[in-house]
Tab-separated table of C-alpha atoms in Angstrom:
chain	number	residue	atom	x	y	z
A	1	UNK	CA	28.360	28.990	-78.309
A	2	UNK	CA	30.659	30.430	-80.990
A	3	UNK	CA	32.147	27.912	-83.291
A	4	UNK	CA	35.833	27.548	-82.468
A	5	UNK	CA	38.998	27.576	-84.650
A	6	UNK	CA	42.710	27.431	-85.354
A	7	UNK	CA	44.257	29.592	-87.426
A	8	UNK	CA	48.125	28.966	-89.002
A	9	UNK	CA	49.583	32.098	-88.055
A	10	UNK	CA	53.066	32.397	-90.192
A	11	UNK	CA	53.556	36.257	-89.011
A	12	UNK	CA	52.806	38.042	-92.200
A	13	UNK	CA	49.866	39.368	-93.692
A	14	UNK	CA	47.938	36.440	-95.265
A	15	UNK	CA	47.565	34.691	-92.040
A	16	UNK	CA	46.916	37.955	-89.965
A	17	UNK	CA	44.224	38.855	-92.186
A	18	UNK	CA	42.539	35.348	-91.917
A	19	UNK	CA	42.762	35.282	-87.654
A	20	UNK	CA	41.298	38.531	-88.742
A	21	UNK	CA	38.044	37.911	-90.358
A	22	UNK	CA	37.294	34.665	-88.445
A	23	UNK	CA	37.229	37.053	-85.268
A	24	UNK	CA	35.212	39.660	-86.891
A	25	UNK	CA	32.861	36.970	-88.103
A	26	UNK	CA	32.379	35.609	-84.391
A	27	UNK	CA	34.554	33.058	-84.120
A	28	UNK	CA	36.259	31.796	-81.107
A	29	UNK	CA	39.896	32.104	-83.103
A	30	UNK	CA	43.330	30.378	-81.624
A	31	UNK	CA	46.427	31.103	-83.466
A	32	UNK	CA	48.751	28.459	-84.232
A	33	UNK	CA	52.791	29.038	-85.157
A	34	UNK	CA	54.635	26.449	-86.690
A	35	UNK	CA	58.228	26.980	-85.728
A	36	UNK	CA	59.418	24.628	-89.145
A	37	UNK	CA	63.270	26.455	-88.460
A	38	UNK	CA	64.715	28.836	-86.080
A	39	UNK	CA	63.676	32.265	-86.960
A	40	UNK	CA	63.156	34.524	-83.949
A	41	UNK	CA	61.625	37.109	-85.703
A	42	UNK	CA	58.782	35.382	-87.610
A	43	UNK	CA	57.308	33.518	-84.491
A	44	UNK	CA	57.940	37.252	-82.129
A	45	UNK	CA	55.959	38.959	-84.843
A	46	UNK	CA	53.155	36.429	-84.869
A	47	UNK	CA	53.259	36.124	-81.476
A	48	UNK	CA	52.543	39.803	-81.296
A	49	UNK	CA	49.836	39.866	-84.276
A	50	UNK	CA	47.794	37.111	-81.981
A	51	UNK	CA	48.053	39.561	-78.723
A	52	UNK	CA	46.890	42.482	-81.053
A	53	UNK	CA	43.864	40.608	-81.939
A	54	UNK	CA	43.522	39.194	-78.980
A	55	UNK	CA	43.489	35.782	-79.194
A	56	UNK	CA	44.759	32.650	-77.725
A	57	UNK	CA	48.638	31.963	-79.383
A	58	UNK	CA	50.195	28.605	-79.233
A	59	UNK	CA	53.536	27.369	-80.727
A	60	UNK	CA	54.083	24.046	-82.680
A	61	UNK	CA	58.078	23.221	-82.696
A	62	UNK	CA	58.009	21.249	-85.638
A	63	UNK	CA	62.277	21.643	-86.903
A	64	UNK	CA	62.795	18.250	-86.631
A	65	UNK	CA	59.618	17.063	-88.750
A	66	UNK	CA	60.575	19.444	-91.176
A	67	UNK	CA	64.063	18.476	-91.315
A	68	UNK	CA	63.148	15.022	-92.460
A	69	UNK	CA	60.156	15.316	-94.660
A	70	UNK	CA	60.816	18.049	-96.215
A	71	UNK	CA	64.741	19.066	-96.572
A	72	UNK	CA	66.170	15.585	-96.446
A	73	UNK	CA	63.358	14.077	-98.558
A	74	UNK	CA	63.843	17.395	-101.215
A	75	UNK	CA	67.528	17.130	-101.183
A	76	UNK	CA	67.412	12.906	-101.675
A	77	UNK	CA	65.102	13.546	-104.574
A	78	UNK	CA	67.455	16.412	-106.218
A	79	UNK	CA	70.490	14.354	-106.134
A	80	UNK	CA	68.277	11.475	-108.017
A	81	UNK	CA	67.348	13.315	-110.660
A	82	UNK	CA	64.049	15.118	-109.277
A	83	UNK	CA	62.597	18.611	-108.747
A	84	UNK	CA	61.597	18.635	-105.580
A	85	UNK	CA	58.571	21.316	-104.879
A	86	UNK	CA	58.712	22.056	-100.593
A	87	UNK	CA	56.360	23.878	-100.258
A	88	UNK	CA	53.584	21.231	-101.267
A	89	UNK	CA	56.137	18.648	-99.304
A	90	UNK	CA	55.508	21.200	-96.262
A	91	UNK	CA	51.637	21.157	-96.927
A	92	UNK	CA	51.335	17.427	-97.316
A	93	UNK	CA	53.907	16.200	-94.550
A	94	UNK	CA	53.795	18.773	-91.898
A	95	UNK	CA	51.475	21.910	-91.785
A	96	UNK	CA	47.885	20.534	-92.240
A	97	UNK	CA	48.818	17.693	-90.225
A	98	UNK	CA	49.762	19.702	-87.263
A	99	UNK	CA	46.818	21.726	-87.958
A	100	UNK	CA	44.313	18.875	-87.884
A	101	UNK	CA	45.864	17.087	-84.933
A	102	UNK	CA	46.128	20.767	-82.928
A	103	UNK	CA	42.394	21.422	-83.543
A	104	UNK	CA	41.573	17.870	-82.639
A	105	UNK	CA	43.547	18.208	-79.585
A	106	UNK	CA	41.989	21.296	-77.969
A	107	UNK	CA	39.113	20.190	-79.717
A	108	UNK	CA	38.296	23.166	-82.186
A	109	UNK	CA	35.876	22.530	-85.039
A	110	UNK	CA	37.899	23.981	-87.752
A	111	UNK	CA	41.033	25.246	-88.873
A	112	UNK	CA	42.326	27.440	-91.690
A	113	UNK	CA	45.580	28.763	-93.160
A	114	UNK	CA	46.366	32.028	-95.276
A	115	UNK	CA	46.142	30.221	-98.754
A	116	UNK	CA	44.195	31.862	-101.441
A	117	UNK	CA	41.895	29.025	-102.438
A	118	UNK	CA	38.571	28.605	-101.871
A	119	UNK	CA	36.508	25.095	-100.808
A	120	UNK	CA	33.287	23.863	-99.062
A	121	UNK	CA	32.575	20.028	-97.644
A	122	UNK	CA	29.374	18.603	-97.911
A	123	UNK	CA	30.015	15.294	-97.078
A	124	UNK	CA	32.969	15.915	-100.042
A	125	UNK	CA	35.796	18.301	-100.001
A	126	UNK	CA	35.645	20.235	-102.694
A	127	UNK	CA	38.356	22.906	-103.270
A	128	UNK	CA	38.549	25.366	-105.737
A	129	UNK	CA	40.827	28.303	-106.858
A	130	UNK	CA	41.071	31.431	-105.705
A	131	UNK	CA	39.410	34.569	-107.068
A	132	UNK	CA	42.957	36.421	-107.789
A	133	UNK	CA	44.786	34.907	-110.511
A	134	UNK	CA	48.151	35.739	-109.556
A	135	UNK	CA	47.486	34.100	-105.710
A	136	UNK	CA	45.671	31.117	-106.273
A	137	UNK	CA	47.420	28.865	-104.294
A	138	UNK	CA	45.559	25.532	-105.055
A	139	UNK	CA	48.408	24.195	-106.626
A	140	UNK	CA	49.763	24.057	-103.606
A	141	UNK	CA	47.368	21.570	-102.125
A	142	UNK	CA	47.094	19.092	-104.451
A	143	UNK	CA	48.623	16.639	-102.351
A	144	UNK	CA	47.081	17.040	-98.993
A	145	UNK	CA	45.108	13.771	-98.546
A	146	UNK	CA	41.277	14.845	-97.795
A	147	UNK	CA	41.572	13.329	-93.775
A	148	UNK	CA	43.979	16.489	-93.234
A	149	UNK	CA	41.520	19.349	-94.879
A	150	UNK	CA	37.916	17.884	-94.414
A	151	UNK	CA	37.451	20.389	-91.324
A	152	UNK	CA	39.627	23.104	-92.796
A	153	UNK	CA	37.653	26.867	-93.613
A	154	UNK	CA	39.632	28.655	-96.536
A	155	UNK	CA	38.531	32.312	-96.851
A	156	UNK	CA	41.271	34.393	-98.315
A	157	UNK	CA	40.681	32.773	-101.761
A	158	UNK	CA	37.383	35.220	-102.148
A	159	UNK	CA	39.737	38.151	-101.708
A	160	UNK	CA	42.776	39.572	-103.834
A	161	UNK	CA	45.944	40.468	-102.374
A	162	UNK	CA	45.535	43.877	-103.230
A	163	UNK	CA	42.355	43.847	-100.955
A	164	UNK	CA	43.566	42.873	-98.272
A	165	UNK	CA	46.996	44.426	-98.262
A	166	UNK	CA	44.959	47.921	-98.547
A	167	UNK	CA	42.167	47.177	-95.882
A	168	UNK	CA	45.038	46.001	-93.193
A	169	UNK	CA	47.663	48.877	-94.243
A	170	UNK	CA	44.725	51.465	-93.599
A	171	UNK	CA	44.011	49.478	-90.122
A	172	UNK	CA	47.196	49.079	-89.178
A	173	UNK	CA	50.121	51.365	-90.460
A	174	UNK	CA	53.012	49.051	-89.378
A	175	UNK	CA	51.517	46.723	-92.304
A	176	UNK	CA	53.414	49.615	-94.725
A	177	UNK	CA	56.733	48.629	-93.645
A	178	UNK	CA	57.019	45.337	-93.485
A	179	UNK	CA	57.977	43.484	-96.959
A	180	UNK	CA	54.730	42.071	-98.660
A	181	UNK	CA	56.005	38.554	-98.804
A	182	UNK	CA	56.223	36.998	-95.099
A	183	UNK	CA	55.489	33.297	-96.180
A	184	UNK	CA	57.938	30.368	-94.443
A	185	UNK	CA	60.379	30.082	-97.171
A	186	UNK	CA	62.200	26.643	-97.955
A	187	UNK	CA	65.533	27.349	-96.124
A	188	UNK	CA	66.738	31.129	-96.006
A	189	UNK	CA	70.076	30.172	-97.143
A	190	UNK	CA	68.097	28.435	-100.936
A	191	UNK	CA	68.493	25.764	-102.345
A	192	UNK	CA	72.030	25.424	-103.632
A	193	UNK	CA	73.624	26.253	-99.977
A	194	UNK	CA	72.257	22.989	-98.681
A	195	UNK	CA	73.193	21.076	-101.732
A	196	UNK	CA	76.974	22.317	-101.009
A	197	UNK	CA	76.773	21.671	-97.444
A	198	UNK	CA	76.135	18.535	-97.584
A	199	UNK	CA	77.299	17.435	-101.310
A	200	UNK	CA	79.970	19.584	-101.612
A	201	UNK	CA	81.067	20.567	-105.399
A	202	UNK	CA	81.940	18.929	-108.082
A	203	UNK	CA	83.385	20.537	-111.608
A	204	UNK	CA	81.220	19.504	-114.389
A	205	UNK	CA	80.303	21.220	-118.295
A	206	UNK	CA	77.173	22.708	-119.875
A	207	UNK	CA	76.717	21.296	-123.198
A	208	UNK	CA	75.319	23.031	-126.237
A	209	UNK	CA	74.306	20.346	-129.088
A	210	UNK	CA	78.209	18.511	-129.022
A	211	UNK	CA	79.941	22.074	-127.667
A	212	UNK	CA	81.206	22.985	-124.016
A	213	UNK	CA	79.879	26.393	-123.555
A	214	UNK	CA	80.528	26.696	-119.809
A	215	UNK	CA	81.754	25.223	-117.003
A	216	UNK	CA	79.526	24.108	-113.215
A	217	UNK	CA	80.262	22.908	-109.616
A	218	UNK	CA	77.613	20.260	-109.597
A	219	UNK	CA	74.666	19.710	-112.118
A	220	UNK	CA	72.329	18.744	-109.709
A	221	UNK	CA	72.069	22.579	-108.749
A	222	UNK	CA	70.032	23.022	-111.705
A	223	UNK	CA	66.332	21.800	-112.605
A	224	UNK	CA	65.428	21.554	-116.223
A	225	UNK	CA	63.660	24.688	-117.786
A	226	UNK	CA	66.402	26.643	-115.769
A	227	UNK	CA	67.692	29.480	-118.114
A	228	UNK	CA	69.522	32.208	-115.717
A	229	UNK	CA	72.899	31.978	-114.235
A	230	UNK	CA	74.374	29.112	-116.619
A	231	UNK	CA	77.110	30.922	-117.779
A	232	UNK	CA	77.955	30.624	-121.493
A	233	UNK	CA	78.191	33.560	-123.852
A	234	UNK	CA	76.243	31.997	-126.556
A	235	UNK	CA	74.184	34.324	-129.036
A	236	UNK	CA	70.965	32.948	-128.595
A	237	UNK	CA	68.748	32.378	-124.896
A	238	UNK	CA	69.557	28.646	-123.660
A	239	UNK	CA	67.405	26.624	-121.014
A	240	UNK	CA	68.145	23.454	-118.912
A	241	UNK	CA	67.266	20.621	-121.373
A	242	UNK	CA	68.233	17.225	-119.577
A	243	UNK	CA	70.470	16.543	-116.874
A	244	UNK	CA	73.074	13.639	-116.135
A	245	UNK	CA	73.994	13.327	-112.553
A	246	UNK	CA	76.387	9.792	-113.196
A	247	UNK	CA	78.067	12.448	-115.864
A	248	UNK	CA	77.448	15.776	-114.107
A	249	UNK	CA	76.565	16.888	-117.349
A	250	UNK	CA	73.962	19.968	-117.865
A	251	UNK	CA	72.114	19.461	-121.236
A	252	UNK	CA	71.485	23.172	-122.875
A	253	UNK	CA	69.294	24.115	-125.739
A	254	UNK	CA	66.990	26.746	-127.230
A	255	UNK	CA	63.226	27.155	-125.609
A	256	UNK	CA	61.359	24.837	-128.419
A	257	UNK	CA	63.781	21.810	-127.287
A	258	UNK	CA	62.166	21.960	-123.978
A	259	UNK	CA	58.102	21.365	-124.828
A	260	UNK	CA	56.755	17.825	-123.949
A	261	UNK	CA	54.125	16.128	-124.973
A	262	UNK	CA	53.121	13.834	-122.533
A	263	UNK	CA	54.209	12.821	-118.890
A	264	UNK	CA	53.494	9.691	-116.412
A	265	UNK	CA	52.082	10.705	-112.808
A	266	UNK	CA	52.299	8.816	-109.684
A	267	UNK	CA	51.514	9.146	-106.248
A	268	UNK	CA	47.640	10.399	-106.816
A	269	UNK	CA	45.698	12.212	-104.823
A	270	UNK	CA	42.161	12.803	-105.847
A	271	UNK	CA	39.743	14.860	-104.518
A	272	UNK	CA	37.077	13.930	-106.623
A	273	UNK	CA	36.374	11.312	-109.534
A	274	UNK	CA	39.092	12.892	-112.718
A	275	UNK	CA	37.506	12.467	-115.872
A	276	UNK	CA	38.974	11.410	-119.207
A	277	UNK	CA	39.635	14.869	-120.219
A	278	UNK	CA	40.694	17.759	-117.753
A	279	UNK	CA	43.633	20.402	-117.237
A	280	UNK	CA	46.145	20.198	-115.914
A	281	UNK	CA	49.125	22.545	-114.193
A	282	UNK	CA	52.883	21.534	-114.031
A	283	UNK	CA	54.065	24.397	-112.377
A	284	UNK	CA	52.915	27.378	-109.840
A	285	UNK	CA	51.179	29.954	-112.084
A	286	UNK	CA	51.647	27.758	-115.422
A	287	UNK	CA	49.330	28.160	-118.110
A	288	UNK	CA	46.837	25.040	-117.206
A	289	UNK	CA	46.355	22.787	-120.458
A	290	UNK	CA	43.739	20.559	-121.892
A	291	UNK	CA	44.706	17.039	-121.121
A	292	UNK	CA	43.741	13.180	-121.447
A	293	UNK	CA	44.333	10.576	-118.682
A	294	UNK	CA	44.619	7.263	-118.448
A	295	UNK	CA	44.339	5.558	-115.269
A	296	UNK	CA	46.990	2.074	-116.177
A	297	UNK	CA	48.736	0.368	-112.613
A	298	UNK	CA	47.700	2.951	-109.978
A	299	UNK	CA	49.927	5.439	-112.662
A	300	UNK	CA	48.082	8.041	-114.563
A	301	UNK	CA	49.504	8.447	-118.186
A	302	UNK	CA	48.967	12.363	-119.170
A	303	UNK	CA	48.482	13.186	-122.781
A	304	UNK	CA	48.549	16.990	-123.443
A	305	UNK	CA	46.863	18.648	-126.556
A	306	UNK	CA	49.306	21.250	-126.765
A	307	UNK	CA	52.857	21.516	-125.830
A	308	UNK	CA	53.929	21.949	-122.299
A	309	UNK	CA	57.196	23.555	-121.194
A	310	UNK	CA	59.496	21.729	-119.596
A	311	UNK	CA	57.529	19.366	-117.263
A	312	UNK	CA	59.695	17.765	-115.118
A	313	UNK	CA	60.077	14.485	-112.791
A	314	UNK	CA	59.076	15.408	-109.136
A	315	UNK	CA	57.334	18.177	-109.911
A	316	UNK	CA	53.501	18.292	-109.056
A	317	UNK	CA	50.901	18.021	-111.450
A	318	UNK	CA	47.393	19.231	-110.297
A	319	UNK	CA	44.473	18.442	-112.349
A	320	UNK	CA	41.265	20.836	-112.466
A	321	UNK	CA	37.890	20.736	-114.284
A	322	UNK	CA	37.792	22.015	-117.523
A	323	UNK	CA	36.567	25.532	-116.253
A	324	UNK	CA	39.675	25.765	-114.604
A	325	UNK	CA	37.966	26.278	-111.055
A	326	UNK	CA	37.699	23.152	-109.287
A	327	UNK	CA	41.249	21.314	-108.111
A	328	UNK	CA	40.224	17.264	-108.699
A	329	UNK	CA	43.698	16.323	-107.521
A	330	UNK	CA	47.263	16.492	-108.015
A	331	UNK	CA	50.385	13.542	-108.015
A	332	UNK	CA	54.086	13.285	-108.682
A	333	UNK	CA	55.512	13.585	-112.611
A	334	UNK	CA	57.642	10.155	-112.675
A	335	UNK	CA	58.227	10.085	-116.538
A	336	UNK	CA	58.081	12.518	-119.492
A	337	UNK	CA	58.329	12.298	-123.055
C-alpha cells in the first residue's frame, strides 16, 4: 500500500510542485487549502492545481483562527512596542497544526508544505536549511513545537527556486503567467491599513539627535531598522533607532547607531540540545552570527561576537550549528542592548 499524505496546497508554485513530486514518487497525495482570509482566487486556483494532478482536494476554513492568533496577537504586540513576524505566528499557531490534526484525522502518515528546508526524524526531528540560499525558509520554523512537524516530509529544500520554476513552466505553460510569488501574505491591505483601522492616527515627530526632521500619523507604524518612507530631507541615510509609543516619538539616526551587541530571548523552542556557542539569525535572510548563550530563568541571554543590526523585541531569533545547516531552535527577542 502506498504511503499516504497531505500536502498544504497555497495555489502557487511551491506547493504545486511539492503535491507534485510526492505523486511522482508514489505517494497516495491529498491536498489541503487553508482558507486563513477570503480570497476567491487563491483557493479556485488550488482547487484547480489538485484536479490537474489528480488528487483528492479538501478545504480548511481557518479565518477565524487566523484572526486571533495571528492579526490580533501581531497588532497587540505592535502597539506594545514589538515587531511582530506573521508568518512564523501563522506557522506556529495555525498551519502545521491544521496540518497535523488533518492528517491525523483521515489518518495519513505524513504531511508536507512548500517550504524550502530540509529535515529527517529518527526518533529526533532534525531540520536543516535549504540548499538555495536565497529560499531557505527555516527561519520560518523556528517556533513550531516538534509535536506539530515530527510526521512532516520537507522536500523542496533539496531544490532551488530556479529549478523548479523552469521544470513546471516547461510542464505547464500557464506557470509563465502567473506572478512568481503566490505565498498567503499577512493581510493584502499590509500592515499599516489594519493599524489605522483599528487605531486610527495620531500626529507625532521623527527626531534626529534633539531636531524635528519630519512629521508621522502614529509611530507604531514603524519597526526599528526602518529607513524608507520617513520623510525628512536630511543629507545623510537615517534608520528607525528607538521608538516611544507613550510619546509617539520615532527615534532617527545614522546606520552605526543601530548595531547591538547583545539581546535576551524568551519563549524557546529547541529542537535539539543548543550549545554554548552557535549562530544565530535575527531576521529572514540576515547574515547569521557567531553567538554565546546563556541559559538563566527559562530566558536565554545572547552575546554576539560581532555587531548585529538592529535586532529588535518580538522578532524571532533562530539558532543553528556553527556550519550554519542545522536549525537547533528559535524564541522571541524580549530585551536588547
Amino acid at each position: 500500500m502506498n504511503k499516504r499524505i497531505v500536502v498544504g496546497i497555497s495555489g502557487g508554485i511551491d506547493s504545486f510542485y511539492t503535491a507534485f513530486l510526492f505523486k511522482k514518487l508514489g505517494f497516495d497525495v491529498m491536498c489541503l487549502y487553508i482558507n486563513l482570509f477570503d480570497n476567491y482566487e487563491a483557493y479556485s486556483r488550488a482547487r484547480f492545481l489538485s484536479d490537474l494532478l489528480g488528487v483528492k482536494f479538501e478545504s480548511f476554513n481557518a479565518i477565524k483562527i487566523f484572526k486571533e492568533e495571528v492579526i490580533n496577537r501581531s497588532l497587540e504586540m505592535i502597539i506594545s512596542g514589538f515587531t511582530s513576524n506573521p508568518c512564523a505566528l501563522c506557522n506556529m499557531k495555525v498551519k502545521f497544526r491544521i496540518l497535523e490534526r488533518v492528517r491525523s484525522k483521515y489518518n495519513y502518515d505524513y504531511f508536507s508544505t512548500g517550504h524550502y528546508v530540509r529535515s529527517s526524524f529518527n526518533g529526533k526531528l532534525r531540520i536543516f536549511r535549504g540548499i538555495d540560499d536565497k529560499k531557505d525558509q527555516s527561519y520560518f520554523l523556528s517556533l513550531v513545537p516538534s509535536i506539530y512537524l515530527k510526521n512532516a516530509m520537507f522536500v523542496l529544500g533539496n531544490y532551488t527556486k530556479k529549478y523548479i520554476t523552469k521544470i513546471m513552466q516547461e510542464r505547464y505553460s500557464f506557470w509563465k503567467d502567473i506572478p512568481s510569488s503566490q505565498d498567503l501574505c499577512f493581510v493584502k491591505k499590509g500592515y499599516k491599513s489594519l493599524i489605522q483601522d483599528k487605531y486610527g492616527k495620531k500626529a507625532g515627530i521623527f527626531l534626529y539627535g534633539n531636531r524635528v526632521v519630519a512629521n508621522h500619523w502614529g509611530s507604531y507604524f514603524y519597526t526599528i531598522g526602518e529607513s524608507r518612507g520617513l520623510g525628512h530631507k536630511e543629507p545623510v541615510k537615517l534608520y528607525v533607532q528607538d521608538l516611544d509609543h507613550e510619546k509617539n516619538v520615532v527615534y532617527l539616526n545614522t546606520k552605526e547607531f543601530c548595531y547591538k551587541n547583545s539581546i535576551i530571548v524568551d519563549k524557546l523552542n529547541l529542537f535539539n540540545e543548543l550549545p554554548d556557542r552557535c549562530l544565530i539569525q535575527v531576521r529572514y535572510q540576515a547574515k547569521p552570527v557567531v553567538c554565546n548563550v546563556k541559559l538563566k530563568d527559562k530566558k536565554l541571554y545572547v552575546n554576539f561576537q560581532e555587531k548585529v543590526f538592529a535586532p529588535t523585541k518580538g522578532q524571532i531569533a533562530s539558532f543553528y550549528s556553527l556550519d550554519n545547516q542545522e536549525l537547533l531552535g528559535g524564541g522571541i527577542i524580549i530585551g536588547v542592548d
